[in-house]
């Protein structure tokens, strides 16, 4: 059973702070890693993808991947109240995309 | 460019009935995947189709079935509905690795 684990939260951070979201996965054959954002009552929206070890930056978002530790993280700099949502980690190998249950982030103004 | 279109957006059905949900992928996308999302279980994989062929199937009972047409549109069917089938059903289309989700169909079984 391929698993993706996330802390369910809620993770509360003040506006302007860095939010750090973490994810671990069980399948060492995983090759592609994604972060989705899901607002309440909406469908998941892809915000970051990462395929190789290291950091990948896109605006205020940085994804970090460590395949040896089977660990993926998402940093959100200068957090805004509009970032309040559930963040889903998803992992793909030779199988369909497997999702974690998500971490609920609350950015306090 | 149109996104992934799912119809209907909301459905209320009675236990024992059957239901068919529809998904039209992004133009040019041949891969369509279906997921069930519930508060307790999160997003769980149902099926994946590519060029009318089912490539993968999740761990759901045989009451859940699907198909894909030659124009890449996909349908999923749930027969003999149970209360526990109440969920948000999400369809995603893909050209490669990244999946784009539709708005989902909210199914309530009463």
XYZ file of N, CA and C in Angstrom:
657
model
N 0.845 -1.187 0.000
C 0.000 0.000 0.000
C 0.886 1.244 0.000
N 0.826 1.977 -1.103
C 1.657 3.167 -1.192
C 0.980 4.295 -0.423
N 1.734 4.928 0.480
C 1.146 5.919 1.359
C 1.867 7.241 1.281
N 1.094 8.290 1.493
C 1.614 9.639 1.582
C 1.074 10.217 2.888
N 1.978 10.650 3.755
C 1.590 11.118 5.080
C 1.816 12.622 5.213
N 0.822 13.270 5.774
C 0.919 14.708 6.076
C 0.337 14.959 7.452
N 0.856 15.953 8.134
C 0.263 16.395 9.384
C -1.034 17.129 9.038
N -2.144 16.717 9.676
C -3.442 17.277 9.281
C -3.624 18.733 9.706
N -2.808 19.170 10.684
C -2.956 20.539 11.153
C -4.130 20.669 12.113
N -4.686 21.874 12.300
C -4.340 23.039 11.486
C -2.998 23.657 11.865
N -2.352 24.201 10.852
C -1.125 24.948 11.040
C -1.484 26.422 10.963
N -1.247 27.119 12.040
C -1.584 28.545 12.089
C -0.312 29.373 12.067
N -0.246 30.337 11.150
C 0.907 31.225 11.069
C 0.408 32.660 10.951
N 1.149 33.624 11.465
C 0.746 35.020 11.310
C 1.031 35.509 9.897
N 0.272 36.477 9.464
C 0.475 37.089 8.148
C 1.916 37.586 8.027
N 2.526 37.293 6.876
C 3.899 37.707 6.627
C 4.945 36.681 7.028
N 4.554 35.667 7.760
C 5.491 34.636 8.214
C 5.686 33.571 7.125
N 6.635 32.659 7.384
C 6.854 31.524 6.487
C 6.055 30.328 6.998
N 5.267 29.747 6.100
C 4.548 28.518 6.439
C 5.327 27.341 5.863
N 5.515 26.315 6.683
C 6.277 25.129 6.267
C 5.376 23.908 6.350
N 5.179 23.272 5.206
C 4.299 22.103 5.124
C 5.143 20.899 4.726
N 4.890 19.768 5.369
C 5.738 18.601 5.174
C 4.951 17.374 4.748
N 5.661 16.461 4.102
C 5.027 15.275 3.546
C 6.068 14.167 3.460
N 5.704 12.954 3.837
C 6.579 11.810 3.620
C 5.817 10.779 2.792
N 6.575 9.956 2.056
C 5.945 8.973 1.204
C 6.650 7.634 1.342
N 5.922 6.563 1.028
C 6.471 5.237 1.303
C 7.103 4.569 0.079
N 6.685 4.947 -1.120
C 7.141 4.258 -2.322
C 8.455 4.854 -2.835
N 9.543 4.099 -2.691
C 10.848 4.608 -3.133
C 10.933 4.770 -4.643
N 10.011 4.135 -5.372
C 10.006 4.268 -6.821
C 9.304 5.523 -7.313
N 8.821 6.348 -6.413
C 8.117 7.567 -6.803
C 9.046 8.499 -7.564
N 8.484 9.124 -8.598
C 9.326 9.936 -9.484
C 8.860 11.388 -9.588
N 7.585 11.609 -9.333
C 7.009 12.939 -9.520
C 6.265 13.336 -8.253
N 6.402 14.622 -7.899
C 5.870 15.076 -6.612
C 5.161 16.408 -6.833
N 4.004 16.534 -6.218
C 3.158 17.698 -6.490
C 2.586 18.240 -5.188
N 2.354 19.552 -5.208
C 1.575 20.200 -4.154
C 0.339 20.822 -4.778
N -0.802 20.511 -4.169
C -2.077 21.075 -4.581
C -2.631 21.914 -3.431
N -3.342 22.951 -3.799
C -4.047 23.783 -2.827
C -5.543 23.589 -3.042
N -6.277 23.407 -1.963
C -7.714 23.222 -2.062
C -8.420 24.139 -1.080
N -9.148 25.093 -1.625
C -9.988 25.946 -0.797
C -11.261 25.190 -0.448
N -11.852 25.569 0.663
C -13.056 24.895 1.135
C -14.157 24.933 0.084
N -14.692 23.775 -0.252
C -15.773 23.702 -1.233
C -15.322 23.752 -2.684
N -14.010 23.798 -2.889
C -13.467 23.860 -4.254
C -12.668 22.605 -4.560
N -12.243 22.472 -5.812
C -11.431 21.325 -6.204
C -9.946 21.659 -6.057
N -9.084 20.645 -5.984
C -7.641 20.894 -5.830
C -7.056 21.610 -7.046
N -6.103 22.505 -6.760
C -5.445 23.292 -7.787
C -3.948 23.044 -7.680
N -3.307 22.668 -8.786
C -1.874 22.397 -8.774
C -1.096 23.698 -8.591
N -0.201 23.721 -7.587
C 0.605 24.930 -7.385
C 2.094 24.678 -7.596
N 2.575 23.466 -7.386
C 4.002 23.188 -7.571
C 4.199 21.740 -7.988
N 5.195 21.500 -8.816
C 5.633 20.148 -9.126
C 7.145 20.112 -8.969
N 7.675 18.975 -8.561
C 9.124 18.829 -8.412
C 9.489 17.391 -8.732
N 10.630 17.229 -9.428
C 10.979 15.906 -9.912
C 12.368 15.445 -9.464
N 13.227 16.398 -9.081
C 14.589 16.023 -8.698
C 14.918 16.602 -7.333
N 15.898 16.005 -6.667
C 16.302 16.451 -5.334
C 16.699 17.920 -5.328
N 16.368 18.598 -4.250
C 16.752 19.990 -4.110
C 15.538 20.880 -3.971
N 15.738 22.140 -4.279
C 14.690 23.148 -4.138
C 14.209 23.617 -5.506
N 12.929 23.967 -5.550
C 12.359 24.592 -6.741
C 11.495 25.752 -6.278
N 11.794 26.932 -6.812
C 11.097 28.137 -6.357
C 10.163 28.657 -7.439
N 9.008 29.135 -7.010
C 8.055 29.759 -7.934
C 7.332 30.839 -7.146
N 7.780 32.079 -7.321
C 7.178 33.182 -6.586
C 7.390 33.014 -5.087
N 6.321 33.030 -4.314
C 6.442 32.889 -2.858
C 6.545 31.437 -2.418
N 6.433 30.515 -3.350
C 6.429 29.091 -3.029
C 7.785 28.448 -3.345
N 8.249 27.592 -2.429
C 9.431 26.780 -2.666
C 9.112 25.337 -2.301
N 9.300 24.433 -3.267
C 9.160 23.007 -2.984
C 10.546 22.427 -2.770
N 10.649 21.506 -1.817
C 11.918 20.853 -1.513
C 11.712 19.343 -1.549
N 12.646 18.657 -2.173
C 12.547 17.203 -2.303
C 13.834 16.544 -1.830
N 13.688 15.513 -1.012
C 14.807 14.694 -0.574
C 14.388 13.235 -0.749
N 14.814 12.631 -1.850
C 14.383 11.267 -2.166
C 14.985 10.257 -1.197
N 16.184 10.506 -0.727
C 16.815 9.571 0.203
C 16.007 9.469 1.503
N 15.470 10.589 1.945
C 14.651 10.614 3.165
C 13.165 10.443 2.863
N 12.815 10.362 1.581
C 11.423 10.200 1.148
C 10.566 11.306 1.750
N 11.021 12.514 1.488
C 10.453 13.692 2.151
C 10.286 14.822 1.145
N 9.094 15.443 1.188
C 8.801 16.595 0.331
C 8.268 17.704 1.230
N 8.642 18.923 0.936
C 8.095 20.018 1.732
C 7.706 21.180 0.830
N 6.875 22.048 1.365
C 6.458 23.264 0.678
C 6.608 24.420 1.652
N 7.366 25.436 1.221
C 7.493 26.649 2.015
C 6.703 27.757 1.329
N 5.940 28.486 2.110
C 5.215 29.641 1.597
C 5.749 30.857 2.334
N 6.441 31.730 1.574
C 6.985 32.939 2.186
C 5.957 34.044 2.174
N 6.111 34.993 3.137
C 5.208 36.145 3.213
C 3.751 35.666 3.132
N 3.379 34.772 4.012
C 2.041 34.174 3.986
C 0.951 35.240 4.066
N -0.090 35.037 3.285
C -1.222 35.947 3.226
C -2.490 35.228 3.677
N -3.467 35.955 4.181
C -4.735 35.299 4.557
C -5.340 34.498 3.410
N -5.098 34.947 2.176
C -5.630 34.216 1.013
C -4.946 32.862 0.807
N -3.844 32.613 1.517
C -3.188 31.304 1.453
C -3.873 30.282 2.354
N -4.804 30.721 3.171
C -5.519 29.803 4.061
C -6.310 28.806 3.230
N -5.952 27.541 3.366
C -6.519 26.473 2.538
C -5.957 25.152 3.052
N -6.391 24.061 2.433
C -5.780 22.758 2.694
C -4.782 22.460 1.586
N -3.596 22.051 1.983
C -2.531 21.764 1.029
C -2.327 20.258 0.957
N -2.443 19.747 -0.263
C -2.362 18.311 -0.502
C -1.041 17.975 -1.172
N -0.345 17.018 -0.610
C 0.869 16.483 -1.214
C 0.461 15.277 -2.057
N 1.016 15.159 -3.255
C 0.680 14.030 -4.132
C 1.948 13.470 -4.758
N 1.973 12.169 -4.897
C 3.187 11.473 -5.335
C 2.832 10.490 -6.438
N 3.678 10.409 -7.450
C 3.411 9.496 -8.563
C 4.671 8.734 -8.924
N 4.506 7.415 -9.080
C 5.583 6.586 -9.612
C 5.040 5.895 -10.835
N 5.076 4.574 -10.824
C 4.462 3.818 -11.911
C 3.014 3.482 -11.591
N 2.429 4.315 -10.775
C 1.050 4.109 -10.317
C 0.333 5.437 -10.469
N -0.970 5.432 -10.347
C -1.684 6.713 -10.363
C -1.254 7.616 -9.211
N -1.599 8.857 -9.330
C -1.262 9.853 -8.321
C -1.885 9.473 -6.972
N -1.032 9.434 -5.945
C -1.497 9.114 -4.584
C -1.416 10.386 -3.760
N -2.481 10.697 -3.063
C -2.571 11.934 -2.285
C -2.456 11.676 -0.792
N -1.842 12.614 -0.104
C -1.968 12.663 1.334
C -3.323 13.256 1.698
N -3.651 13.216 2.997
C -4.961 13.723 3.410
C -4.977 15.240 3.575
N -3.817 15.852 3.466
C -3.771 17.301 3.452
C -3.470 17.926 4.799
N -2.869 19.107 4.737
C -2.619 19.925 5.923
C -3.417 21.212 5.789
N -4.205 21.509 6.819
C -5.000 22.740 6.787
C -4.144 23.887 7.311
N -3.979 24.918 6.491
C -3.190 26.094 6.846
C -4.118 27.262 7.111
N -3.871 27.943 8.217
C -4.635 29.142 8.550
C -3.650 30.283 8.745
N -3.780 31.328 7.939
C -2.916 32.504 8.046
C -3.710 33.589 8.752
N -3.198 34.010 9.901
C -3.916 34.941 10.759
C -3.474 36.373 10.467
N -4.420 37.227 10.111
C -4.119 38.634 9.806
C -3.810 39.433 11.074
N -8.758 28.621 -23.045
C -8.736 27.160 -23.098
C -9.656 26.624 -22.011
N -10.656 25.819 -22.374
C -11.601 25.309 -21.398
C -10.889 24.316 -20.491
N -11.357 24.286 -19.227
C -10.783 23.361 -18.264
C -11.504 22.033 -18.317
N -11.385 21.288 -17.222
C -12.065 20.007 -17.092
C -13.508 20.282 -16.657
N -14.448 19.727 -17.390
C -15.864 19.989 -17.105
C -16.526 18.738 -16.564
N -17.124 18.892 -15.386
C -17.840 17.774 -14.789
C -19.314 18.129 -14.654
N -20.149 17.171 -14.988
C -21.589 17.353 -14.818
C -22.205 16.089 -14.239
N -23.265 16.242 -13.421
C -23.754 17.507 -12.878
C -22.889 17.985 -11.711
N -23.108 19.156 -11.210
C -22.347 19.658 -10.063
C -22.856 19.060 -8.753
N -24.151 18.844 -8.669
C -24.764 18.300 -7.452
C -25.787 17.234 -7.824
N -25.854 16.228 -6.964
C -26.810 15.146 -7.167
C -27.288 14.657 -5.806
N -28.582 14.418 -5.733
C -29.123 13.745 -4.549
C -29.826 12.493 -5.023
N -29.412 11.351 -4.478
C -29.974 10.071 -4.875
C -30.394 9.289 -3.637
N -31.245 8.317 -3.873
C -31.724 7.454 -2.798
C -30.925 6.160 -2.796
N -30.744 5.611 -1.617
C -30.068 4.313 -1.489
C -30.659 3.306 -2.465
N -29.790 2.539 -3.114
C -30.240 1.520 -4.043
C -30.310 1.990 -5.495
N -30.360 3.303 -5.691
C -30.389 3.815 -7.055
C -29.003 3.736 -7.676
N -28.934 4.075 -8.954
C -27.642 4.162 -9.610
C -27.451 5.587 -10.137
N -26.199 5.928 -10.417
C -25.893 7.278 -10.855
C -24.772 7.236 -11.897
N -24.826 8.170 -12.841
C -23.769 8.308 -13.851
C -23.247 9.736 -13.809
N -21.932 9.855 -13.691
C -21.271 11.154 -13.662
C -20.445 11.310 -14.930
N -20.351 12.540 -15.421
C -19.662 12.781 -16.681
C -18.486 13.724 -16.503
N -17.473 13.522 -17.325
C -16.262 14.346 -17.276
C -15.755 14.580 -18.689
N -15.574 15.858 -19.041
C -14.947 16.203 -20.310
C -13.572 16.796 -20.022
N -12.509 16.144 -20.488
C -11.163 16.626 -20.157
C -10.788 17.862 -20.968
N -9.656 18.431 -20.615
C -9.093 19.540 -21.380
C -8.806 19.027 -22.790
N -9.089 19.869 -23.782
C -8.876 19.479 -25.164
C -7.435 19.011 -25.394
N -7.297 17.826 -25.981
C -5.961 17.284 -26.228
C -5.468 16.325 -25.158
N -6.109 16.371 -23.992
C -5.718 15.440 -22.916
C -6.405 14.097 -23.144
N -5.625 13.028 -23.157
C -6.208 11.715 -23.384
C -6.312 10.885 -22.114
N -5.698 11.363 -21.048
C -5.737 10.629 -19.790
C -6.759 11.260 -18.857
N -7.631 10.429 -18.317
C -8.650 10.896 -17.374
C -8.610 9.988 -16.147
N -8.581 10.615 -14.978
C -8.586 9.864 -13.719
C -9.759 10.323 -12.868
N -10.274 9.422 -12.079
C -11.391 9.720 -11.178
C -10.954 9.478 -9.733
N -11.377 10.386 -8.857
C -11.092 10.270 -7.437
C -12.370 10.519 -6.626
N -12.444 9.856 -5.488
C -13.504 10.112 -4.521
C -12.890 10.858 -3.344
N -13.514 11.945 -2.924
C -12.986 12.683 -1.781
C -14.024 12.738 -0.676
N -13.649 12.261 0.495
C -14.480 12.344 1.688
C -13.657 12.945 2.809
N -14.305 13.566 3.804
C -13.551 14.193 4.893
C -12.647 13.205 5.632
N -13.096 11.986 5.793
C -12.316 11.034 6.577
C -11.188 10.372 5.814
N -11.392 10.099 4.549
C -10.434 9.316 3.750
C -9.610 10.155 2.793
N -9.973 11.411 2.613
C -9.232 12.229 1.665
C -9.538 11.814 0.238
N -8.569 12.040 -0.649
C -8.723 11.721 -2.069
C -8.305 10.283 -2.315
N -9.246 9.475 -2.786
C -8.941 8.077 -3.071
C -9.146 7.798 -4.550
N -8.190 7.106 -5.129
C -8.183 6.830 -6.561
C -9.242 5.788 -6.921
N -9.990 6.103 -7.987
C -11.012 5.172 -8.483
C -10.543 4.463 -9.755
N -10.327 5.246 -10.825
C -9.880 4.666 -12.107
C -9.025 5.662 -12.857
N -8.286 5.104 -13.820
C -7.559 5.925 -14.769
C -7.785 5.354 -16.165
N -8.115 6.229 -17.112
C -8.330 5.822 -18.486
C -7.374 6.573 -19.398
N -6.961 5.881 -20.436
C -6.126 6.488 -21.466
C -6.546 5.890 -22.792
N -6.929 6.744 -23.711
C -7.350 6.289 -25.053
C -8.331 5.132 -24.965
N -9.366 5.331 -24.189
C -10.504 4.408 -24.062
C -10.182 3.129 -23.295
N -8.963 2.997 -22.783
C -8.575 1.794 -22.048
C -8.368 2.122 -20.574
N -8.895 1.259 -19.719
C -8.661 1.444 -18.292
C -7.244 0.994 -17.966
N -6.440 1.938 -17.458
C -5.031 1.613 -17.183
C -4.833 1.163 -15.743
N -5.627 1.732 -14.851
C -5.509 1.382 -13.436
C -6.871 1.465 -12.781
N -7.023 0.684 -11.736
C -8.277 0.703 -10.979
C -7.928 0.694 -9.502
N -8.631 1.514 -8.751
C -8.403 1.584 -7.321
C -9.150 0.486 -6.583
N -9.034 0.528 -5.265
C -9.598 -0.517 -4.416
C -11.041 -0.178 -4.030
N -11.907 -0.202 -4.998
C -13.331 0.064 -4.781
C -14.127 -1.139 -5.252
N -15.329 -1.330 -4.687
C -16.141 -2.493 -5.106
C -16.584 -2.382 -6.552
N -17.044 -3.511 -7.086
C -17.461 -3.576 -8.478
C -18.657 -2.703 -8.809
N -19.313 -2.159 -7.781
C -20.435 -1.237 -8.043
C -19.951 0.045 -8.739
N -18.682 0.295 -8.632
C -18.088 1.474 -9.256
C -17.482 1.049 -10.591
N -17.912 1.685 -11.648
C -17.383 1.355 -12.969
C -17.208 2.633 -13.771
N -16.473 2.538 -14.827
C -16.249 3.714 -15.654
C -15.980 3.326 -17.082
N -15.902 4.343 -17.932
C -15.506 4.120 -19.314
C -15.044 5.431 -19.904
N -14.345 5.323 -21.004
C -13.893 6.512 -21.722
C -14.255 6.347 -23.181
N -14.692 7.429 -23.779
C -15.129 7.424 -25.166
C -13.990 7.877 -26.091
N -14.243 7.742 -27.394
C -13.190 8.060 -28.363
C -12.814 9.544 -28.347
N -13.714 10.397 -27.860
C -13.387 11.829 -27.783
C -12.759 12.192 -26.429
N -12.362 11.179 -25.674
C -11.707 11.286 -24.360
C -12.662 11.615 -23.210
N -13.903 11.931 -23.516
C -14.865 12.138 -22.426
C -15.025 10.840 -21.641
N -15.263 10.992 -20.356
C -15.348 9.799 -19.507
C -16.608 9.852 -18.658
N -17.103 8.711 -18.331
C -18.226 8.589 -17.409
C -17.872 7.587 -16.319
N -18.414 7.826 -15.134
C -18.342 6.795 -14.109
C -19.752 6.506 -13.604
N -19.963 5.278 -13.264
C -21.266 4.817 -12.836
C -21.136 4.155 -11.467
N -22.091 4.452 -10.614
C -22.146 3.760 -9.322
C -23.536 3.132 -9.223
N -23.573 1.838 -9.067
C -24.862 1.149 -8.956
C -25.146 0.829 -7.491
N -26.393 0.560 -7.215
C -26.848 0.187 -5.872
C -26.215 1.087 -4.809
N -26.529 2.359 -4.911
C -25.912 3.369 -4.052
C -26.107 3.061 -2.571
N -25.051 3.347 -1.805
C -25.073 3.226 -0.349
C -24.831 4.605 0.257
N -25.248 4.747 1.527
C -25.060 6.039 2.194
C -23.593 6.461 2.177
N -22.704 5.496 2.310
C -21.275 5.775 2.347
C -20.693 6.246 1.028
N -21.486 6.199 -0.032
C -21.007 6.693 -1.331
C -21.128 8.208 -1.430
N -21.741 8.817 -0.440
C -21.841 10.282 -0.427
C -20.441 10.877 -0.376
N -20.116 11.697 -1.346
C -18.751 12.206 -1.461
C -18.690 13.226 -2.582
N -17.525 13.854 -2.696
C -17.209 14.684 -3.849
C -16.439 13.799 -4.826
N -16.935 13.684 -6.041
C -16.265 12.878 -7.056
C -15.554 13.829 -8.011
N -14.255 13.642 -8.095
C -13.407 14.531 -8.879
C -12.825 13.801 -10.069
N -12.832 14.490 -11.184
C -12.218 13.988 -12.394
C -11.005 14.872 -12.684
N -9.937 14.263 -13.161
C -8.743 15.019 -13.505
C -8.259 14.575 -14.873
N -7.800 15.512 -15.674
C -7.209 15.134 -16.947
C -5.729 15.498 -16.944
N -4.990 14.823 -17.800
C -3.541 14.978 -17.786
C -2.964 14.789 -19.170
N -1.934 15.592 -19.457
C -1.173 15.414 -20.695
C 0.124 14.658 -20.386
N 0.605 14.828 -19.180
C 1.824 14.153 -18.746
C 1.656 13.767 -17.304
N 2.418 14.415 -16.441
C 2.352 14.079 -15.030
C 1.348 14.905 -14.243
N 1.271 16.200 -14.533
C 0.414 17.075 -13.743
C -1.054 16.855 -14.061
N -1.861 16.740 -13.001
C -3.297 16.531 -13.181
C -4.027 17.854 -12.971
N -5.005 18.134 -13.834
C -5.888 19.278 -13.658
C -7.273 18.759 -13.310
N -7.803 19.243 -12.197
C -9.088 18.744 -11.721
C -10.251 19.580 -12.219
N -11.386 18.904 -12.399
C -12.636 19.604 -12.614
C -13.198 20.083 -11.286
N -14.366 20.719 -11.348
C -14.984 21.268 -10.142
C -15.636 20.201 -9.270
N -15.818 19.017 -9.834
C -16.351 17.912 -9.055
C -17.861 17.789 -9.119
N -18.338 16.610 -8.763
C -19.760 16.354 -8.592
C -19.981 15.976 -7.139
N -20.821 16.739 -6.460
C -21.134 16.446 -5.055
C -22.333 15.518 -5.033
N -22.120 14.261 -4.650
C -23.179 13.252 -4.585
C -23.606 13.068 -3.140
N -24.894 13.187 -2.917
C -25.463 12.908 -1.600
C -26.435 11.757 -1.746
N -26.239 10.714 -0.949
C -27.121 9.557 -0.962
C -27.947 9.587 0.319
N -29.276 9.554 0.139
C -30.166 9.657 1.309
C -31.008 8.382 1.446
